[in-house]
Tab-separated table of C-alpha atoms in Angstrom:
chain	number	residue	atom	x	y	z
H	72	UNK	CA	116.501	136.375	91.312
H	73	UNK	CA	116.761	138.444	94.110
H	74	UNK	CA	114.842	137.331	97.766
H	75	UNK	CA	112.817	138.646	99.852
H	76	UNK	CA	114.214	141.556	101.817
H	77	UNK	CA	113.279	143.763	105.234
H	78	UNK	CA	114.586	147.176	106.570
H	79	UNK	CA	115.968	147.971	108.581
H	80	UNK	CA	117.186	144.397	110.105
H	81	UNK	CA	117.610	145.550	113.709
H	82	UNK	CA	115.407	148.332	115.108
H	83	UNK	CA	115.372	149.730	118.816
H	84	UNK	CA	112.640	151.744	120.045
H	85	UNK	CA	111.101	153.001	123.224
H	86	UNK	CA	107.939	152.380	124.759
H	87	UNK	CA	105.276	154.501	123.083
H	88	UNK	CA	106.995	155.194	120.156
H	89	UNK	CA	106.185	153.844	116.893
H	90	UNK	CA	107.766	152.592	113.799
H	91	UNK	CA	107.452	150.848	110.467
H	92	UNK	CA	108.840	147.973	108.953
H	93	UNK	CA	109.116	147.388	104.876
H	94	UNK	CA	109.407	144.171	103.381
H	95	UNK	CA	110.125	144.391	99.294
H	96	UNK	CA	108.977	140.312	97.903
H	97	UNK	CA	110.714	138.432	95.247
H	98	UNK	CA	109.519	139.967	91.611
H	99	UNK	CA	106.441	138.617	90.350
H	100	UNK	CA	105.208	137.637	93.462
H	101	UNK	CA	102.015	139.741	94.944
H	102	UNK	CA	101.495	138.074	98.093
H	103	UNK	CA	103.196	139.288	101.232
H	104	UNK	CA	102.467	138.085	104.374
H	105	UNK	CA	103.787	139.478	108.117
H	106	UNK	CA	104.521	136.639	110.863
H	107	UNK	CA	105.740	138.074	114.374
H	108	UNK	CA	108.646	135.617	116.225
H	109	UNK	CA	108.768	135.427	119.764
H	110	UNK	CA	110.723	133.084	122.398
H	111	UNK	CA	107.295	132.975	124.112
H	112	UNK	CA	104.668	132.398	121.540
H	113	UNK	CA	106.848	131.272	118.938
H	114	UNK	CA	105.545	131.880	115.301
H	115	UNK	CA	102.313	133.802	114.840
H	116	UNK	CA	100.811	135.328	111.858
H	117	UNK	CA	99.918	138.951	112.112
H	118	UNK	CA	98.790	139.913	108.211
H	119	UNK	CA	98.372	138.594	104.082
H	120	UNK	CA	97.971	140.956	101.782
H	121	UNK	CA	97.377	140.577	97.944
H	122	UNK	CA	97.112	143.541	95.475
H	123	UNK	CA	96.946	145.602	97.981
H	124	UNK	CA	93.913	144.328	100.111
H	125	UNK	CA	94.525	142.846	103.567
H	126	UNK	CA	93.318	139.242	102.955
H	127	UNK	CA	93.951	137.621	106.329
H	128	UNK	CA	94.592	138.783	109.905
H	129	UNK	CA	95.780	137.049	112.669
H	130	UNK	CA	94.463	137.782	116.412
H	131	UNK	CA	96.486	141.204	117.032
H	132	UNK	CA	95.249	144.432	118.473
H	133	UNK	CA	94.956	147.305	116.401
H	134	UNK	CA	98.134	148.634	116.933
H	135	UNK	CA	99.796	146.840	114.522
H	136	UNK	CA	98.821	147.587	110.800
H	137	UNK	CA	100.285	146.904	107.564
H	138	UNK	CA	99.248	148.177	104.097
H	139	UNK	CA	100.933	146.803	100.709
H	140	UNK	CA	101.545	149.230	97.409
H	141	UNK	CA	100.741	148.830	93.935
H	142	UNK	CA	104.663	146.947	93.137
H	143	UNK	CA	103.605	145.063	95.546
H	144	UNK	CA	105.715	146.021	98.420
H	145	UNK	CA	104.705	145.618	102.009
H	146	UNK	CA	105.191	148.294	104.934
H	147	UNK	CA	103.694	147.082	108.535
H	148	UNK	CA	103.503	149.286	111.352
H	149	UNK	CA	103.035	149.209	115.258
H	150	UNK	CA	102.117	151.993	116.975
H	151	UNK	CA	102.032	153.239	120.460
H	152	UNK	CA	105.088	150.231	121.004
H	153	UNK	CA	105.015	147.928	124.685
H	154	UNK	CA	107.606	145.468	125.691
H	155	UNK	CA	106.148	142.817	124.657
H	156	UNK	CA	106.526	144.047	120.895
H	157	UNK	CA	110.128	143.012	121.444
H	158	UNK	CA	110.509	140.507	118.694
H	159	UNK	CA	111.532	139.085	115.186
H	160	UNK	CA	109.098	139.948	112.742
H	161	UNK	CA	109.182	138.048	108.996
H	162	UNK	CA	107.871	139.012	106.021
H	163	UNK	CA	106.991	136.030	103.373
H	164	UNK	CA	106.648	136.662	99.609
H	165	UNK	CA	104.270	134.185	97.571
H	166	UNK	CA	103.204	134.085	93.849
H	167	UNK	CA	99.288	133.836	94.854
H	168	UNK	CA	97.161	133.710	98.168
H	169	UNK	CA	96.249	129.811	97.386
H	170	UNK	CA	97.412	127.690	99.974
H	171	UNK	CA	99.740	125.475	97.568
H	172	UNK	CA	101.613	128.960	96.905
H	173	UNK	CA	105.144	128.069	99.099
H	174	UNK	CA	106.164	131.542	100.644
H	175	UNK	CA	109.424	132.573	100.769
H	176	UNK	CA	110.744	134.229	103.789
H	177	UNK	CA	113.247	137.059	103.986
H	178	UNK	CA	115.903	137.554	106.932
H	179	UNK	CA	113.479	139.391	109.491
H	180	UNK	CA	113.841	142.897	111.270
H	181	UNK	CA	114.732	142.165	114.716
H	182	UNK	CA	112.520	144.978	116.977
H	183	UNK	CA	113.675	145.888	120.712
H	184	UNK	CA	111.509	147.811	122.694
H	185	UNK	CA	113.027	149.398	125.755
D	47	UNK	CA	91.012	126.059	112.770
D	48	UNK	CA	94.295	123.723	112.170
D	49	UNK	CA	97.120	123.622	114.828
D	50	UNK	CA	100.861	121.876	114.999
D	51	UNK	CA	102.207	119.984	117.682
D	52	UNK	CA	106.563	119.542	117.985
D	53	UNK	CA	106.789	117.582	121.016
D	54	UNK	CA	109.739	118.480	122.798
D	55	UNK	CA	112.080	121.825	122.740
D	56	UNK	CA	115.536	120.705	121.902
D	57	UNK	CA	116.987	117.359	120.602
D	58	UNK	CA	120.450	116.299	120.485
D	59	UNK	CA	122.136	113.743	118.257
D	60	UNK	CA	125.741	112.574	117.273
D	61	UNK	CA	127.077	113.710	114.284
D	62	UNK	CA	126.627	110.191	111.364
D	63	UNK	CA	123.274	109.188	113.617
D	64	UNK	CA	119.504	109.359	112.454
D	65	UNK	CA	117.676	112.680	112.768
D	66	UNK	CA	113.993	112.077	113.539
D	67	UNK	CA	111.967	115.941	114.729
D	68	UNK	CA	108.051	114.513	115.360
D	69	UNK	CA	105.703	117.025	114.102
D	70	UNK	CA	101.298	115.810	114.869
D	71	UNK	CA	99.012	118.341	113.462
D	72	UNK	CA	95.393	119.076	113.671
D	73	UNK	CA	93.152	120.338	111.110
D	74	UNK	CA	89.784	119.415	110.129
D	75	UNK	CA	89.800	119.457	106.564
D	76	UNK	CA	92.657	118.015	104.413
D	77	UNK	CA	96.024	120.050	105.082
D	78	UNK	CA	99.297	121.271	103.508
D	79	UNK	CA	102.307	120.494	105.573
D	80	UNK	CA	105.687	122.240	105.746
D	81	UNK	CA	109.017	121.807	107.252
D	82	UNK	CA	111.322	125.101	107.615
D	83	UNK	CA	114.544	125.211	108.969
D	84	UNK	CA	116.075	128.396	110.658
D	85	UNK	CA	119.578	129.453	111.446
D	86	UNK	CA	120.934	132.154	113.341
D	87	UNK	CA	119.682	135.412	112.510
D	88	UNK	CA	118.156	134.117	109.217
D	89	UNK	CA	114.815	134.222	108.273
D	90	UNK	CA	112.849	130.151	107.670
D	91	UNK	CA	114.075	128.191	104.642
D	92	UNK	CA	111.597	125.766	103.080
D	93	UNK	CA	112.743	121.993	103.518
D	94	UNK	CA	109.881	120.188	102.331
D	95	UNK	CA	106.711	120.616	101.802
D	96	UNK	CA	103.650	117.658	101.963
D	97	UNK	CA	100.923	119.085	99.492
D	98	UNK	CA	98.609	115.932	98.782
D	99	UNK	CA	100.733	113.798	96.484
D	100	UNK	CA	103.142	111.196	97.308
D	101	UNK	CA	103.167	110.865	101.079
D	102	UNK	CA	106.773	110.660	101.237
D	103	UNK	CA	108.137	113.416	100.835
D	104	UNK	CA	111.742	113.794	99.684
D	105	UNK	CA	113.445	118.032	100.514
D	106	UNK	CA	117.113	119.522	100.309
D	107	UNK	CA	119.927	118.417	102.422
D	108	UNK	CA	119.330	115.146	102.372
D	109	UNK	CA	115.548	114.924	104.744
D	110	UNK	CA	112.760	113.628	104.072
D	111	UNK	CA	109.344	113.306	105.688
D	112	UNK	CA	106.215	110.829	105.741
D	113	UNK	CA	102.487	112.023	105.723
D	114	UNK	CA	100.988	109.542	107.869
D	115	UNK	CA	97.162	110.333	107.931
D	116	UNK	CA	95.853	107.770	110.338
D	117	UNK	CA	98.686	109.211	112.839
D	118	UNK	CA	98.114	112.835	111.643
D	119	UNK	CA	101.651	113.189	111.691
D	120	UNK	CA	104.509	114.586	109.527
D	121	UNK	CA	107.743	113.690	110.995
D	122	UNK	CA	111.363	114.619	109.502
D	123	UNK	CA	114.044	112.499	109.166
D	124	UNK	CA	117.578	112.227	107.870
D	125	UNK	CA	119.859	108.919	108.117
D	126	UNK	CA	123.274	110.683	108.879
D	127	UNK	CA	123.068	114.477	110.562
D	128	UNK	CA	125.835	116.586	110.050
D	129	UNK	CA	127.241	119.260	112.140
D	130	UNK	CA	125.557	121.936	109.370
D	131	UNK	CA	122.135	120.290	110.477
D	132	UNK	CA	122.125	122.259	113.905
D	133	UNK	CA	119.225	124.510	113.426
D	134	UNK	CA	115.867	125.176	114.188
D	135	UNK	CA	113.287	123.187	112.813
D	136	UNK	CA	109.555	124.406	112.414
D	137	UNK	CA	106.337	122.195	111.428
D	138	UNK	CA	103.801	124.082	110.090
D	139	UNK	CA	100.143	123.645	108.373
D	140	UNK	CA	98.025	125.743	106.311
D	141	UNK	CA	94.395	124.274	104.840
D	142	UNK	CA	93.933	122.781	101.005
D	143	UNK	CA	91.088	124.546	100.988
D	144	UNK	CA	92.234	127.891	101.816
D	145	UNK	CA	92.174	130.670	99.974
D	146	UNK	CA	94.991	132.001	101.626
D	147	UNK	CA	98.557	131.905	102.540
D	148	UNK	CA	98.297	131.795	106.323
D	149	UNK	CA	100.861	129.129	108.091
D	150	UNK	CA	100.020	128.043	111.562
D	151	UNK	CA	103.549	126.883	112.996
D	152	UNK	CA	104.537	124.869	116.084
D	153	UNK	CA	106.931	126.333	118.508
D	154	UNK	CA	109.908	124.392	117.282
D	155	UNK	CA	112.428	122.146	117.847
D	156	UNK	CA	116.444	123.091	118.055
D	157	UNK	CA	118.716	120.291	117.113
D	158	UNK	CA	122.268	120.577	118.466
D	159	UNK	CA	124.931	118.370	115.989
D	160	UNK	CA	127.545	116.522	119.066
D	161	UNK	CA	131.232	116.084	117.047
């Protein structure tokens, strides 16, 4: 069975610009959920979504969005980009939103912003 | 709201010699606990997971971690680390409870493998 994967895996923008990330989960699974990875703040959770409804948001300004598609594929994107979006950003696949659900995480898209 | 605490950044250990990473979480209702480990430009790989069953809690590559309530800790261990061990290592927690997926990490620990 195929894992979870992102594209692109490396990114480079400019301030201002915007972009979009796509995350495709493991078959069968319909939960995706969008973690940002900094050296600063480490590990934070930016989005769930399960058939297609945003479940759960973390504390992140508007600018970043995310929407999910009926085969259960997961697109985020950040608009109007800063520096400080500089940063890994993960994409975990799960069978179900419960909490005992383990989520599997694919390799990342690493995003500069210059 | 539930939170993770890794004490320290980095830890460094021979390679044959025990592996302990010290994870203390807060949550106030019961909680899930995880153990990921991350290598270079790779996304997290599940270790072990803690989910309300046996407290000890046995994962791949030879660690295992204890559910110690009355410490509210979850610390991971391995008797002999090898040189393949040096990786990050994140603690994380989500709520029993929950009706959702979301996993509240610490910042993580790096453990360097000496030859």
């Amino acid at each position: 069975k195929a894992g979870v994967t992102q594209t692109p895996r490396y990114l480079i923008k400019t301030r201002g610009q915007q972009v979009t990330l796509s995350c495709s989960p493991i078959s069968g699974h319909r939960s995706v959920s969008w973690y940002q990875q900094t050296p600063g703040q480490g590990l934070q959770f930016l989005f769930e979504y399960f058939s297609e409804t945003q479940r759960n948001k973390g504390n992140f300004p508007g600018r970043f969005s995310g929407r999910q598609f009926s085969n259960s594929r997961s697109e985020m994107n950040v608009s109007t980009l800063e520096l400080g979006d500089s940063a890994l950003y993960l994409c975990a696949s799960s069978l179900g939103v419960h909490s005992y659900n383990e989520q599997f995480f694919g390799p990342g898209t690493r995003l500069t912003v210059l | 709201a539930q939170s993770v605490t890794q004490l320290g950044s980095h830890v460094s250990v021979s390679e044959g010699a025990l592996v302990l990473l010290r994870c203390n979480y807060s949550s106030s209702v019961p909680p899930y606990l995880f153990w990921y480990v991350q290598y270079p430009n790779q996304g997290l790989q599940l270790l072990l997971k803690y989910t309300s069953a046996a407290t000890l809690v046995k994962g791949i590559n030879g660690f295992e971690a204890e559910f110690k309530k009355s410490e509210t800790s979850f610390h991971l261990t391995k008797p002999s680390a090898h040189m393949s061990d040096a990786a990050e290592y994140f603690c994380a927690v989500t709520l029993v409870t929950g009706a959702n997926s979301k996993l509240t990490f610490g910042k993580g620990i790096t453990l360097s493998v000496r030859p």
